[in-house]
Amino acid sequence: MRLRDYQHVEDLARHDFEPAVEVARSLADRDAATLRGLLEEALAARPRVLVATHVPPFPEAARYGGEVTHPHFLPWVTCKATGDVLLEVAARHPEGRLTVLCGHMHHPAEVAIRDNLEVRCGAAEYGRPVVQAVLEL
């Protein structure tokens, strides 16, 4: 499976497929490490933190046709590195609340991963942005 990302994202487009996968993995690991520090800092200052990501960090939020995406496709439509960091930080801060807002999928999902960690995934269609919800803070 080759997503449009591998043609349009500059960091990926300049590589053949397999090296591009390694680049994507490396970028995900780097960004997840950065997220860990930012979340720790944010939860030290506030009890509730919103996290915006492109792809869902957990399979439960990656839906296609109303069902969880087939396991074969999950590495292409989720970011496990981000999910691992979110689980780790949520476990260390049970008094805090993390809400992840993401998109990329073609079917919406709202999933409670832990008591203090939820994911809201908006439905996306190429070239057709839509307001998914209004958050009251």
PDB file of N, CA and C in Angstrom, residues 24-36 39 53 55-58 75 78-89:
ATOM      1  N   ALA A  24       9.881   7.675   7.662  1.00  0.00           N
ATOM      2  CA  ALA A  24       8.629   7.930   8.378  1.00  0.00           C
ATOM      3  C   ALA A  24       8.722   7.420   9.816  1.00  0.00           C
ATOM      4  N   ARG A  25       9.269   6.238   9.991  1.00  0.00           N
ATOM      5  CA  ARG A  25       9.421   5.662  11.332  1.00  0.00           C
ATOM      6  C   ARG A  25      10.344   6.532  12.188  1.00  0.00           C
ATOM      7  N   SER A  26      11.432   6.980  11.612  1.00  0.00           N
ATOM      8  CA  SER A  26      12.381   7.822  12.336  1.00  0.00           C
ATOM      9  C   SER A  26      11.744   9.157  12.754  1.00  0.00           C
ATOM     10  N   LEU A  27      11.000   9.763  11.836  1.00  0.00           N
ATOM     11  CA  LEU A  27      10.305  11.015  12.150  1.00  0.00           C
ATOM     12  C   LEU A  27       9.264  10.809  13.255  1.00  0.00           C
ATOM     13  N   ALA A  28       8.555   9.695  13.198  1.00  0.00           N
ATOM     14  CA  ALA A  28       7.545   9.402  14.215  1.00  0.00           C
ATOM     15  C   ALA A  28       8.192   9.228  15.582  1.00  0.00           C
ATOM     16  N   ASP A  29       9.294   8.506  15.641  1.00  0.00           N
ATOM     17  CA  ASP A  29       9.996   8.303  16.914  1.00  0.00           C
ATOM     18  C   ASP A  29      10.501   9.630  17.473  1.00  0.00           C
ATOM     19  N   ARG A  30      11.066  10.456  16.599  1.00  0.00           N
ATOM     20  CA  ARG A  30      11.572  11.766  17.029  1.00  0.00           C
ATOM     21  C   ARG A  30      10.444  12.632  17.570  1.00  0.00           C
ATOM     22  N   ASP A  31       9.348  12.693  16.838  1.00  0.00           N
ATOM     23  CA  ASP A  31       8.229  13.532  17.253  1.00  0.00           C
ATOM     24  C   ASP A  31       7.565  13.009  18.527  1.00  0.00           C
ATOM     25  N   ALA A  32       7.508  11.701  18.690  1.00  0.00           N
ATOM     26  CA  ALA A  32       6.937  11.125  19.913  1.00  0.00           C
ATOM     27  C   ALA A  32       7.797  11.492  21.126  1.00  0.00           C
ATOM     28  N   ALA A  33       9.107  11.480  20.968  1.00  0.00           N
ATOM     29  CA  ALA A  33       9.996  11.874  22.067  1.00  0.00           C
ATOM     30  C   ALA A  33       9.775  13.340  22.428  1.00  0.00           C
ATOM     31  N   THR A  34       9.602  14.190  21.436  1.00  0.00           N
ATOM     32  CA  THR A  34       9.310  15.604  21.687  1.00  0.00           C
ATOM     33  C   THR A  34       7.973  15.747  22.407  1.00  0.00           C
ATOM     34  N   LEU A  35       6.977  14.993  21.961  1.00  0.00           N
ATOM     35  CA  LEU A  35       5.651  15.043  22.580  1.00  0.00           C
ATOM     36  C   LEU A  35       5.724  14.665  24.053  1.00  0.00           C
ATOM     37  N   ARG A  36       6.519  13.667  24.394  1.00  0.00           N
ATOM     38  CA  ARG A  36       6.641  13.234  25.788  1.00  0.00           C
ATOM     39  C   ARG A  36       7.017  14.429  26.680  1.00  0.00           C
ATOM     40  N   LEU A  39       4.137  17.041  26.857  1.00  0.00           N
ATOM     41  CA  LEU A  39       3.014  16.591  27.685  1.00  0.00           C
ATOM     42  C   LEU A  39       3.344  16.687  29.165  1.00  0.00           C
ATOM     43  N   THR A  53      -2.996  15.646  16.485  1.00  0.00           N
ATOM     44  CA  THR A  53      -2.141  14.819  15.634  1.00  0.00           C
ATOM     45  C   THR A  53      -2.811  14.678  14.270  1.00  0.00           C
ATOM     46  N   VAL A  55      -2.597  11.640  12.263  1.00  0.00           N
ATOM     47  CA  VAL A  55      -3.185  10.298  12.243  1.00  0.00           C
ATOM     48  C   VAL A  55      -3.544   9.857  13.655  1.00  0.00           C
ATOM     49  N   PRO A  56      -4.479   8.939  13.802  1.00  0.00           N
ATOM     50  CA  PRO A  56      -4.825   8.431  15.125  1.00  0.00           C
ATOM     51  C   PRO A  56      -3.629   7.704  15.761  1.00  0.00           C
ATOM     52  N   PRO A  57      -3.477   7.833  17.071  1.00  0.00           N
ATOM     53  CA  PRO A  57      -2.383   7.141  17.738  1.00  0.00           C
ATOM     54  C   PRO A  57      -2.723   5.707  18.169  1.00  0.00           C
ATOM     55  N   PHE A  58      -3.972   5.289  17.984  1.00  0.00           N
ATOM     56  CA  PHE A  58      -4.397   3.957  18.422  1.00  0.00           C
ATOM     57  C   PHE A  58      -5.299   3.308  17.369  1.00  0.00           C
ATOM     58  N   PRO A  75      -0.304   0.096  10.301  1.00  0.00           N
ATOM     59  CA  PRO A  75       0.965   0.842  10.319  1.00  0.00           C
ATOM     60  C   PRO A  75       0.966   2.058   9.401  1.00  0.00           C
ATOM     61  N   THR A  78      -1.937   4.829  11.449  1.00  0.00           N
ATOM     62  CA  THR A  78      -1.820   5.161  12.867  1.00  0.00           C
ATOM     63  C   THR A  78      -0.361   5.451  13.185  1.00  0.00           C
ATOM     64  N   CYS A  79      -0.118   5.979  14.383  1.00  0.00           N
ATOM     65  CA  CYS A  79       1.259   6.203  14.831  1.00  0.00           C
ATOM     66  C   CYS A  79       1.433   5.567  16.201  1.00  0.00           C
ATOM     67  N   LYS A  80       1.986   4.366  16.207  1.00  0.00           N
ATOM     68  CA  LYS A  80       2.190   3.630  17.446  1.00  0.00           C
ATOM     69  C   LYS A  80       3.126   4.361  18.399  1.00  0.00           C
ATOM     70  N   ALA A  81       4.160   5.011  17.886  1.00  0.00           N
ATOM     71  CA  ALA A  81       5.108   5.728  18.746  1.00  0.00           C
ATOM     72  C   ALA A  81       4.383   6.801  19.560  1.00  0.00           C
ATOM     73  N   THR A  82       3.480   7.521  18.930  1.00  0.00           N
ATOM     74  CA  THR A  82       2.701   8.538  19.636  1.00  0.00           C
ATOM     75  C   THR A  82       1.769   7.881  20.648  1.00  0.00           C
ATOM     76  N   GLY A  83       1.115   6.809  20.251  1.00  0.00           N
ATOM     77  CA  GLY A  83       0.235   6.088  21.166  1.00  0.00           C
ATOM     78  C   GLY A  83       0.965   5.589  22.398  1.00  0.00           C
ATOM     79  N   ASP A  84       2.167   5.048  22.210  1.00  0.00           N
ATOM     80  CA  ASP A  84       2.951   4.555  23.346  1.00  0.00           C
ATOM     81  C   ASP A  84       3.270   5.682  24.325  1.00  0.00           C
ATOM     82  N   VAL A  85       3.645   6.853  23.798  1.00  0.00           N
ATOM     83  CA  VAL A  85       3.944   8.001  24.657  1.00  0.00           C
ATOM     84  C   VAL A  85       2.693   8.449  25.406  1.00  0.00           C
ATOM     85  N   LEU A  86       1.573   8.520  24.718  1.00  0.00           N
ATOM     86  CA  LEU A  86       0.327   8.935  25.370  1.00  0.00           C
ATOM     87  C   LEU A  86      -0.059   7.983  26.502  1.00  0.00           C
ATOM     88  N   LEU A  87       0.068   6.686  26.275  1.00  0.00           N
ATOM     89  CA  LEU A  87      -0.236   5.707  27.324  1.00  0.00           C
ATOM     90  C   LEU A  87       0.697   5.868  28.514  1.00  0.00           C
ATOM     91  N   GLU A  88       1.966   6.037  28.233  1.00  0.00           N
ATOM     92  CA  GLU A  88       2.981   6.197  29.280  1.00  0.00           C
ATOM     93  C   GLU A  88       2.696   7.442  30.135  1.00  0.00           C
ATOM     94  N   VAL A  89       2.456   8.556  29.488  1.00  0.00           N
ATOM     95  CA  VAL A  89       2.221   9.813  30.209  1.00  0.00           C
ATOM     96  C   VAL A  89       0.885   9.760  30.956  1.00  0.00           C
TER      97      VAL A  89
END
